[in-house]
Amino acid sequence: MTITLTQPEEPGESRRSDNSTDGVTTEIIWVTPEIAAHFLSKDSLNRRLNTERVTALADAIRRKEWKLTHQGIALDETGGLLDGQHRLHAIVEAGIPVQMFVFHGLPREVFPFLDTGKQRTGADTLLSTGAKHRPLLSSTIRHVTLFNTMPNEPWRGSRAHVSNGRILSAYNVDRDRYTEAVAVSRELSAHLFASSTAVAASYFVTTEAAPAANLDDWISGLKSGASLEEGDARLALREVPRDTQKRGSRRRMTMQDQMAIYIKAWNAWVDPQKAGELNLRRLRKGEKMPIPVELKFGKAN
């Protein structure tokens, strides 16, 4: 079967470079699933396929997060595939064409030197913003995204992947609140059982739902515990032991467990009448993630 590498009926133009260095030429084309499958049929040297990586890339394509970059497809002198197998498999899985650089005529001996660098992290992506505490910030954005998109599904594996582009976009849209959440978590995490990420992500989603809540009282109560009466949700949250794993249990407390406990305490503090009996424990099997109580301006606390 012969496939002509012409641009499919998609926006943009297919461009080919007239310059050649030692027989290497480049072009930008729209790679359709059919073209991707054709390239993959020439795969003879690539590494073992990481299916989670493929699924994560395919999900990014479906969400229209794909961007044209220098990372594309590399073919050797005979048309064999040297680099790009995960990107090509993702196009096939997504069933959506994307624009991509294609390098033709690379010597086969360059294969060992391809994709040997460290993968860029979300924290690396935020470097250009000048933000502080980027690892914590990146992790916070990721878990806020997971809370908002798949609160009751496991936050692991390829389905829980949040692309660097998505992290950067979320930060640019709401950078002040993410910056505040990270700053508060760095103050509070020393006084609570939860990790800095769990505190920051929980703070973000709860204050987003209840911007009219008295945040100074919430924060000061958690930090000092002074004058808090028995039954106060802040005191209960402070008293959740750091080692909450039951003796003899192998199940570690997940990020979802930590956020659920924080949100339950928050809800009981914001709206005690709806709180009922406050039981700050990890999520039971089948239990859904609690939803933060809303408290908008104009409503009484």
Short mmCIF file of C-alpha atoms in Angstrom, two decimals:
data_model
loop_
_atom_site.label_atom_id
_atom_site.label_comp_id
_atom_site.label_asym_id
_atom_site.label_seq_id
_atom_site.Cartn_x
_atom_site.Cartn_y
_atom_site.Cartn_z
CA MET A 1 0.00 0.00 0.00
CA THR A 2 1.31 3.42 -0.94
CA ILE A 3 0.30 6.48 1.08
CA THR A 4 0.98 9.94 -0.26
CA LEU A 5 2.00 12.27 2.56
CA THR A 6 -0.14 15.23 1.56
CA GLN A 7 -2.09 17.49 3.84
CA PRO A 8 -5.55 16.20 4.76
CA GLU A 9 -8.50 18.53 4.69
CA GLU A 10 -7.62 20.33 7.93
CA PRO A 11 -6.71 23.99 8.70
CA GLY A 12 -3.14 25.00 7.94
CA GLU A 13 -0.72 24.15 5.20
CA SER A 14 1.73 21.33 4.63
CA ARG A 15 5.21 22.77 4.23
CA ARG A 16 8.39 21.06 3.08
CA SER A 17 11.90 22.41 3.50
CA ASP A 18 13.99 22.72 0.35
CA ASN A 19 17.16 22.70 2.46
CA SER A 20 19.00 19.44 2.90
CA THR A 21 21.91 18.58 5.19
CA ASP A 22 23.60 15.29 4.37
CA GLY A 23 20.38 14.13 2.76
CA VAL A 24 18.12 15.06 5.70
CA THR A 25 14.95 16.97 4.82
CA THR A 26 12.07 18.19 6.95
CA GLU A 27 8.41 18.95 6.45
CA ILE A 28 5.36 19.85 8.49
CA ILE A 29 2.33 17.75 7.66
CA TRP A 30 -1.01 16.81 9.10
CA VAL A 31 -0.48 13.24 10.26
CA THR A 32 -3.75 11.34 9.97
CA PRO A 33 -4.41 8.06 11.76
CA GLU A 34 -3.85 6.32 8.41
CA ILE A 35 -0.48 8.01 7.87
CA ALA A 36 0.47 7.27 11.47
CA ALA A 37 -0.34 3.59 10.97
CA HIS A 38 1.78 3.60 7.80
CA PHE A 39 4.76 5.08 9.66
CA LEU A 40 4.32 2.52 12.45
CA SER A 41 4.42 -0.31 9.93
CA LYS A 42 8.02 0.76 9.26
CA ASP A 43 8.94 0.58 12.96
CA SER A 44 11.96 -1.67 13.42
CA LEU A 45 14.19 0.01 16.04
CA ASN A 46 11.92 1.68 18.57
CA ARG A 47 11.81 0.97 22.29
CA ARG A 48 9.16 -1.02 24.13
CA LEU A 49 5.81 0.73 23.91
CA ASN A 50 4.52 2.47 27.05
CA THR A 51 0.74 2.14 26.72
CA GLU A 52 0.06 4.61 29.55
CA ARG A 53 2.14 7.22 27.72
CA VAL A 54 0.16 6.55 24.53
CA THR A 55 -3.17 6.94 26.32
CA ALA A 56 -2.06 10.18 27.98
CA LEU A 57 -1.02 11.65 24.61
CA ALA A 58 -4.25 10.48 22.97
CA ASP A 59 -6.29 12.13 25.72
CA ALA A 60 -4.36 15.37 25.17
CA ILE A 61 -5.14 15.21 21.45
CA ARG A 62 -8.84 14.68 22.19
CA ARG A 63 -8.80 17.70 24.51
CA LYS A 64 -7.22 19.76 21.70
CA GLU A 65 -4.08 20.33 23.76
CA TRP A 66 -1.72 19.16 21.03
CA LYS A 67 0.78 21.79 19.91
CA LEU A 68 3.22 21.74 17.02
CA THR A 69 6.75 21.53 18.45
CA HIS A 70 10.16 20.36 17.31
CA GLN A 71 9.32 16.88 18.60
CA GLY A 72 7.97 14.94 15.66
CA ILE A 73 8.73 11.87 13.59
CA ALA A 74 12.18 10.75 12.49
CA LEU A 75 12.69 8.39 9.53
CA ASP A 76 15.93 6.84 8.37
CA GLU A 77 17.31 6.63 4.82
CA THR A 78 15.03 3.70 3.98
CA GLY A 79 11.89 5.23 5.50
CA GLY A 80 12.16 3.19 8.71
CA LEU A 81 10.82 4.80 11.88
CA LEU A 82 13.52 5.96 14.31
CA ASP A 83 11.53 8.18 16.68
CA GLY A 84 7.91 9.09 17.41
CA GLN A 85 6.20 5.76 18.00
CA HIS A 86 4.27 6.95 21.07
CA ARG A 87 3.03 10.06 19.26
CA LEU A 88 1.96 7.98 16.26
CA HIS A 89 0.16 5.37 18.37
CA ALA A 90 -1.64 8.24 20.17
CA ILE A 91 -2.88 9.64 16.85
CA VAL A 92 -4.20 6.21 15.90
CA GLU A 93 -5.88 5.79 19.30
CA ALA A 94 -7.42 9.27 19.26
CA GLY A 95 -8.48 8.97 15.61
CA ILE A 96 -7.65 12.65 15.09
CA PRO A 97 -5.01 14.14 12.73
CA VAL A 98 -2.44 16.57 14.14
CA GLN A 99 0.32 18.73 12.68
CA MET A 100 3.82 17.40 13.15
CA PHE A 101 7.38 17.78 11.92
CA VAL A 102 8.66 14.83 9.89
CA PHE A 103 12.41 14.39 9.43
CA HIS A 104 13.46 12.24 6.48
CA GLY A 105 16.81 10.60 5.79
CA LEU A 106 18.39 10.51 9.25
CA PRO A 107 21.25 8.00 9.55
CA ARG A 108 20.19 4.92 11.49
CA GLU A 109 23.19 5.22 13.83
CA VAL A 110 21.61 8.29 15.52
CA PHE A 111 18.92 6.10 17.12
CA PRO A 112 20.72 5.55 20.48
CA PHE A 113 20.90 9.34 20.97
CA LEU A 114 17.18 10.05 20.49
CA ASP A 115 14.91 10.87 23.46
CA THR A 116 17.62 10.30 26.06
CA GLY A 117 16.93 13.50 28.01
CA LYS A 118 14.90 13.83 31.21
CA GLN A 119 11.18 14.23 30.57
CA ARG A 120 9.91 17.74 31.28
CA THR A 121 7.78 17.94 34.43
CA GLY A 122 4.89 20.24 35.25
CA ALA A 123 7.23 22.16 37.54
CA ASP A 124 9.64 22.63 34.62
CA THR A 125 6.79 23.97 32.51
CA LEU A 126 5.95 26.60 35.15
CA LEU A 127 9.53 27.88 35.18
CA SER A 128 8.76 30.53 32.54
CA THR A 129 6.04 32.05 34.75
CA GLY A 130 8.46 33.01 37.52
CA ALA A 131 6.24 31.22 40.06
CA LYS A 132 7.71 30.10 43.37
CA HIS A 133 7.50 26.59 44.89
CA ARG A 134 6.87 25.11 41.44
CA PRO A 135 6.84 21.39 42.40
CA LEU A 136 4.14 22.02 45.02
CA LEU A 137 2.30 24.39 42.68
CA SER A 138 2.32 21.88 39.83
CA SER A 139 1.13 19.05 42.07
CA THR A 140 -1.62 21.26 43.49
CA ILE A 141 -2.93 22.18 40.03
CA ARG A 142 -2.86 18.53 38.99
CA HIS A 143 -4.93 17.40 41.99
CA VAL A 144 -7.41 20.28 41.69
CA THR A 145 -7.89 19.22 38.06
CA LEU A 146 -8.43 15.59 39.08
CA PHE A 147 -10.87 16.63 41.80
CA ASN A 148 -12.89 18.65 39.30
CA THR A 149 -12.84 16.09 36.46
CA MET A 150 -12.79 12.63 38.08
CA PRO A 151 -13.38 12.94 41.84
CA ASN A 152 -14.61 9.39 42.32
CA GLU A 153 -12.20 7.54 40.05
CA PRO A 154 -8.69 6.42 41.01
CA TRP A 155 -6.09 9.17 40.66
CA ARG A 156 -3.45 6.92 39.18
CA GLY A 157 -2.53 5.47 35.82
CA SER A 158 -2.86 7.03 32.38
CA ARG A 159 -6.40 8.31 32.94
CA ALA A 160 -5.14 10.48 35.79
CA HIS A 161 -2.43 12.08 33.65
CA VAL A 162 -2.64 15.88 33.54
CA SER A 163 -0.53 17.30 30.73
CA ASN A 164 2.01 20.05 31.29
CA GLY A 165 0.08 22.29 28.91
CA ARG A 166 -3.05 21.84 30.97
CA ILE A 167 -1.17 22.69 34.17
CA LEU A 168 0.27 25.85 32.64
CA SER A 169 -3.11 26.91 31.24
CA ALA A 170 -4.85 26.40 34.60
CA TYR A 171 -2.19 28.44 36.37
CA ASN A 172 -2.45 31.30 33.88
CA VAL A 173 -6.23 31.41 34.29
CA ASP A 174 -6.20 31.46 38.11
CA ARG A 175 -2.65 32.20 39.18
CA ASP A 176 -3.53 34.39 42.18
CA ARG A 177 -5.68 31.75 43.84
CA TYR A 178 -3.19 28.97 43.15
CA THR A 179 -0.40 31.12 44.57
CA GLU A 180 -2.51 31.78 47.68
CA ALA A 181 -3.34 28.08 48.09
CA VAL A 182 0.34 27.12 47.99
CA ALA A 183 1.29 29.86 50.47
CA VAL A 184 -1.45 28.83 52.92
CA SER A 185 -0.58 25.14 52.64
CA ARG A 186 3.04 25.88 53.52
CA GLU A 187 1.75 27.46 56.74
CA LEU A 188 -0.89 24.86 57.60
CA SER A 189 0.66 21.55 56.62
CA ALA A 190 2.97 21.63 59.65
CA HIS A 191 -0.11 21.58 61.90
CA LEU A 192 -2.17 18.98 60.02
CA PHE A 193 -1.92 15.32 59.12
CA ALA A 194 -2.19 15.93 55.36
CA SER A 195 0.57 16.61 52.84
CA SER A 196 1.24 20.10 51.51
CA THR A 197 -0.32 19.15 48.18
CA ALA A 198 -3.49 17.82 49.82
CA VAL A 199 -3.84 20.97 51.94
CA ALA A 200 -3.21 23.31 48.98
CA ALA A 201 -5.61 21.50 46.63
CA SER A 202 -8.28 21.25 49.35
CA TYR A 203 -7.89 24.91 50.23
CA PHE A 204 -8.29 25.85 46.57
CA VAL A 205 -11.49 23.86 45.93
CA THR A 206 -13.14 24.79 49.25
CA THR A 207 -12.47 28.51 49.02
CA GLU A 208 -13.56 28.47 45.39
CA ALA A 209 -16.96 27.15 46.53
CA ALA A 210 -17.19 29.41 49.58
CA PRO A 211 -15.42 32.72 48.87
CA ALA A 212 -17.48 34.47 51.57
CA ALA A 213 -16.19 32.25 54.39
CA ASN A 214 -14.03 33.85 57.07
CA LEU A 215 -10.70 32.49 55.90
CA ASP A 216 -8.70 34.29 58.58
CA ASP A 217 -10.62 32.44 61.31
CA TRP A 218 -10.22 29.12 59.51
CA ILE A 219 -6.48 29.55 59.05
CA SER A 220 -5.72 30.96 62.50
CA GLY A 221 -7.73 28.23 64.20
CA LEU A 222 -5.88 25.49 62.35
CA LYS A 223 -2.50 27.07 62.99
CA SER A 224 -2.81 27.64 66.73
CA GLY A 225 -5.79 25.65 67.95
CA ALA A 226 -6.16 28.31 70.67
CA SER A 227 -9.57 28.70 72.31
CA LEU A 228 -11.19 26.08 70.07
CA GLU A 229 -14.03 24.32 71.86
CA GLU A 230 -14.77 20.62 71.76
CA GLY A 231 -16.78 19.91 68.62
CA ASP A 232 -15.11 22.65 66.58
CA ALA A 233 -14.33 21.20 63.15
CA ARG A 234 -10.95 22.96 63.10
CA LEU A 235 -9.96 21.24 66.34
CA ALA A 236 -11.13 17.90 64.96
CA LEU A 237 -9.04 18.39 61.84
CA ARG A 238 -5.98 19.33 63.88
CA GLU A 239 -6.40 16.16 65.94
CA VAL A 240 -6.47 13.77 63.00
CA PRO A 241 -3.28 11.79 63.66
CA ARG A 242 -0.48 12.04 61.16
CA ASP A 243 -0.23 8.27 61.06
CA THR A 244 -3.86 7.56 60.25
CA GLN A 245 -3.22 4.14 58.78
CA LYS A 246 -4.85 1.48 60.91
CA ARG A 247 -2.59 -1.02 62.59
CA GLY A 248 -2.28 -4.11 60.42
CA SER A 249 -3.75 -2.37 57.35
CA ARG A 250 -1.75 -2.28 54.14
CA ARG A 251 -3.82 0.40 52.47
CA ARG A 252 -2.06 3.72 52.58
CA MET A 253 -4.01 6.94 52.83
CA THR A 254 -4.40 8.35 49.34
CA MET A 255 -4.54 11.96 48.23
CA GLN A 256 -8.29 11.51 47.82
CA ASP A 257 -8.57 10.34 51.42
CA GLN A 258 -6.63 13.35 52.66
CA MET A 259 -8.68 15.82 50.63
CA ALA A 260 -11.93 14.15 51.69
CA ILE A 261 -11.07 14.55 55.38
CA TYR A 262 -10.12 18.21 54.92
CA ILE A 263 -13.31 18.97 52.95
CA LYS A 264 -15.51 17.22 55.53
CA ALA A 265 -14.02 19.36 58.29
CA TRP A 266 -14.40 22.50 56.18
CA ASN A 267 -18.05 21.75 55.40
CA ALA A 268 -18.81 21.18 59.08
CA TRP A 269 -17.19 24.49 59.98
CA VAL A 270 -18.84 26.54 57.20
CA ASP A 271 -22.31 25.08 57.72
CA PRO A 272 -22.59 23.24 61.09
CA GLN A 273 -26.34 22.68 60.65
CA LYS A 274 -25.75 20.47 57.62
CA ALA A 275 -22.68 18.77 58.96
CA GLY A 276 -24.34 16.15 61.13
CA GLU A 277 -21.95 13.91 63.05
CA LEU A 278 -18.41 14.80 62.09
CA ASN A 279 -16.41 11.68 61.33
CA LEU A 280 -13.00 12.48 59.92
CA ARG A 281 -11.83 9.22 58.40
CA ARG A 282 -10.59 7.96 55.07
CA LEU A 283 -13.07 7.23 52.29
CA ARG A 284 -14.82 3.90 52.63
CA LYS A 285 -15.24 1.60 49.65
CA GLY A 286 -17.88 3.09 47.36
CA GLU A 287 -18.04 6.37 49.28
CA LYS A 288 -18.04 9.42 47.05
CA MET A 289 -15.75 12.40 47.46
CA PRO A 290 -17.49 15.13 49.50
CA ILE A 291 -18.42 18.30 47.67
CA PRO A 292 -17.41 21.63 49.30
CA VAL A 293 -20.28 23.63 50.77
CA GLU A 294 -21.06 26.81 48.85
CA LEU A 295 -21.06 30.14 50.65
CA LYS A 296 -21.30 33.06 48.29
CA PHE A 297 -21.24 36.73 49.14
CA GLY A 298 -24.63 38.01 50.25
CA LYS A 299 -25.40 34.85 52.24
CA ALA A 300 -25.03 34.56 55.99
CA ASN A 301 -22.32 32.31 57.39
#
